[in-house]
Protein backbone atom coordinates (compact mmCIF):
# COMPACT_ATOMS: atom_id res chain seq x y z
CA MET A 1 -41.00 111.81 -58.94
CA ILE A 2 -38.84 114.86 -58.36
CA GLN A 3 -39.28 117.58 -55.75
CA LEU A 4 -39.54 121.20 -56.86
CA ASP A 5 -39.90 124.04 -54.38
CA LEU A 6 -42.11 126.51 -56.19
CA THR A 7 -42.93 128.51 -53.04
CA GLY A 8 -40.42 131.27 -53.85
CA VAL A 9 -41.91 131.91 -57.29
CA THR A 10 -44.10 134.99 -57.53
CA LEU A 11 -46.44 135.79 -60.38
CA PRO A 12 -47.57 139.32 -61.34
CA LEU A 13 -51.36 139.17 -61.04
CA ARG A 14 -54.18 141.62 -61.64
CA LYS A 15 -57.94 141.49 -61.84
CA GLU A 16 -59.41 142.29 -65.24
CA GLN A 17 -63.13 142.20 -66.02
CA GLY A 18 -63.75 140.05 -62.95
CA LYS A 19 -61.01 137.54 -63.85
CA VAL A 20 -57.55 137.10 -62.38
CA THR A 21 -54.85 137.46 -65.02
CA VAL A 22 -51.10 136.81 -64.94
CA TYR A 23 -48.46 138.61 -66.95
CA ASP A 24 -46.61 136.13 -69.15
CA PRO A 25 -43.19 137.59 -70.01
CA PHE A 26 -42.60 134.85 -72.59
CA ARG A 27 -45.71 135.69 -74.62
CA LYS A 28 -45.54 139.33 -73.49
CA LYS A 29 -49.22 139.60 -72.59
CA TRP A 30 -51.72 139.15 -69.77
CA ILE A 31 -53.34 135.70 -69.66
CA VAL A 32 -56.41 134.53 -67.70
CA LEU A 33 -55.07 132.54 -64.76
CA MET A 34 -56.67 129.13 -65.17
CA PRO A 35 -55.29 126.24 -63.04
CA GLU A 36 -53.17 124.77 -65.86
CA GLU A 37 -51.86 128.23 -66.76
CA GLN A 38 -50.80 128.74 -63.16
CA VAL A 39 -48.74 125.52 -63.25
CA ARG A 40 -47.23 126.55 -66.60
CA GLN A 41 -46.28 130.00 -65.28
CA TYR A 42 -44.81 128.67 -62.03
CA LEU A 43 -42.66 126.15 -63.91
CA ALA A 44 -41.45 128.68 -66.49
CA ARG A 45 -40.54 131.19 -63.76
CA TYR A 46 -38.84 128.49 -61.69
CA MET A 47 -36.77 127.49 -64.71
CA THR A 48 -35.61 131.05 -65.39
CA ASP A 49 -35.38 132.45 -61.85
CA THR A 50 -34.08 129.43 -59.93
CA LEU A 51 -32.39 127.19 -62.51
CA GLN A 52 -31.17 130.05 -64.72
CA TYR A 53 -32.60 128.66 -67.96
CA PRO A 54 -32.43 131.52 -70.52
CA ALA A 55 -35.87 133.10 -70.89
CA GLY A 56 -35.24 133.61 -74.60
CA MET A 57 -34.97 129.85 -75.04
CA ILE A 58 -38.44 129.10 -73.64
CA ALA A 59 -41.57 128.95 -75.79
CA ILE A 60 -45.07 128.67 -74.35
CA GLU A 61 -48.23 127.40 -76.06
CA LYS A 62 -47.15 127.26 -79.69
CA LYS A 63 -49.09 125.39 -82.37
CA ILE A 64 -47.80 122.05 -83.60
CA MET A 65 -49.15 119.29 -85.79
CA VAL A 66 -49.76 116.02 -83.95
CA GLY A 67 -50.70 113.57 -86.66
CA SER A 68 -53.26 115.47 -88.70
CA ARG A 69 -54.47 117.65 -85.79
CA HIS A 70 -53.41 121.09 -84.62
CA LYS A 71 -52.39 121.07 -80.96
CA ARG A 72 -50.50 123.41 -78.66
CA PHE A 73 -47.59 122.33 -76.53
CA ASP A 74 -47.39 123.77 -73.02
CA LEU A 75 -43.72 124.64 -72.88
CA VAL A 76 -40.57 123.87 -74.83
CA VAL A 77 -37.04 124.79 -73.77
CA TYR A 78 -34.56 125.11 -76.62
CA ASP A 79 -30.81 124.60 -76.50
CA ARG A 80 -28.43 127.32 -77.69
CA SER A 81 -28.68 126.08 -81.29
CA HIS A 82 -32.49 126.50 -81.07
CA THR A 83 -33.14 122.77 -81.11
CA PRO A 84 -35.93 121.57 -78.79
CA TRP A 85 -34.22 120.34 -75.61
CA MET A 86 -37.07 119.85 -73.09
CA LEU A 87 -40.76 119.28 -73.69
CA VAL A 88 -43.05 120.14 -70.77
CA GLU A 89 -46.63 118.99 -70.37
CA CYS A 90 -48.59 120.80 -67.65
CA LYS A 91 -51.82 119.74 -66.04
CA ALA A 92 -54.09 121.48 -63.56
CA PRO A 93 -53.26 120.65 -59.91
CA GLU A 94 -56.34 118.42 -59.55
CA VAL A 95 -55.31 116.27 -62.54
CA LEU A 96 -53.13 113.35 -61.49
CA ILE A 97 -50.12 112.52 -63.63
CA SER A 98 -51.10 109.21 -65.17
CA GLU A 99 -50.44 106.90 -68.08
CA GLN A 100 -52.89 109.01 -70.11
CA THR A 101 -50.92 112.22 -69.51
CA PHE A 102 -47.72 110.37 -70.32
CA HIS A 103 -49.19 109.23 -73.65
CA GLN A 104 -50.20 112.80 -74.45
CA LEU A 105 -46.60 113.86 -73.88
CA LEU A 106 -45.36 111.02 -76.10
CA ASN A 107 -47.69 112.16 -78.91
CA TYR A 108 -46.27 115.68 -78.67
CA HIS A 109 -42.76 114.23 -78.53
CA ARG A 110 -43.29 112.65 -81.96
CA ALA A 111 -43.85 116.16 -83.35
CA ILE A 112 -41.13 117.78 -81.21
CA PRO A 113 -38.36 115.31 -80.36
CA CYS A 114 -36.50 116.50 -77.26
CA ARG A 115 -33.85 115.05 -75.00
CA TYR A 116 -35.85 115.75 -71.82
CA TRP A 117 -39.51 115.43 -70.85
CA LEU A 118 -41.24 117.00 -67.88
CA LEU A 119 -44.78 116.19 -66.71
CA SER A 120 -46.20 118.34 -63.91
CA ASN A 121 -49.43 119.29 -62.22
CA GLY A 122 -47.69 121.66 -59.80
CA HIS A 123 -47.53 118.98 -57.07
CA GLN A 124 -46.24 115.94 -58.94
CA HIS A 125 -43.26 116.40 -61.24
CA PHE A 126 -41.72 113.68 -63.39
CA CYS A 127 -38.66 114.38 -65.53
CA ALA A 128 -36.96 111.94 -67.89
CA ASP A 129 -33.93 111.82 -70.13
CA ALA A 130 -35.18 110.27 -73.35
CA SER A 131 -31.91 110.61 -75.30
CA ASN A 132 -31.25 106.86 -75.23
CA ARG A 133 -33.73 105.59 -77.85
CA GLY A 134 -35.99 102.91 -76.49
CA GLN A 135 -35.02 103.54 -72.87
CA ILE A 136 -36.34 106.24 -70.54
CA ASN A 137 -34.14 107.38 -67.67
CA TRP A 138 -36.31 109.00 -64.96
CA LEU A 139 -34.39 111.74 -63.18
CA SER A 140 -34.28 112.82 -59.55
CA ARG A 141 -34.00 116.54 -60.45
CA LEU A 142 -34.36 118.86 -63.42
CA PRO A 143 -31.27 118.99 -65.64
CA ALA A 144 -28.98 122.00 -65.56
CA TYR A 145 -29.03 124.24 -68.61
CA ASP A 146 -25.32 124.18 -69.38
CA LEU A 147 -25.44 123.87 -73.14
């Protein structure tokens, strides 16, 4: 497990029709702030604000085909040649990162092969380098974006 200090991340919030919404600069719209969305937004902002990942290389909640089913990935970071570089699976804070969440990430990885994986519920964060086929190297911190 890696440690991420998300306390310095601030999200632009507003109340709309009795619901709290967050402005998502990646999708350029206001989104209802559900627990999983909060984790997704904190991670995306941490990546751009703290780690200096380019905002233009981050995609959030895009449709993919997983087998014969339409799914949506949480977050993908692309390298400078627009190849998927990191696949991120977010869960609500009350959902523990488990073998089941790991298998969900692996299913998405079949559709979007990436060098890095990140699983997070906002409290637990697991990042791996999956570039060595057949062997997963769990990391102690998020990789630098120096592509």
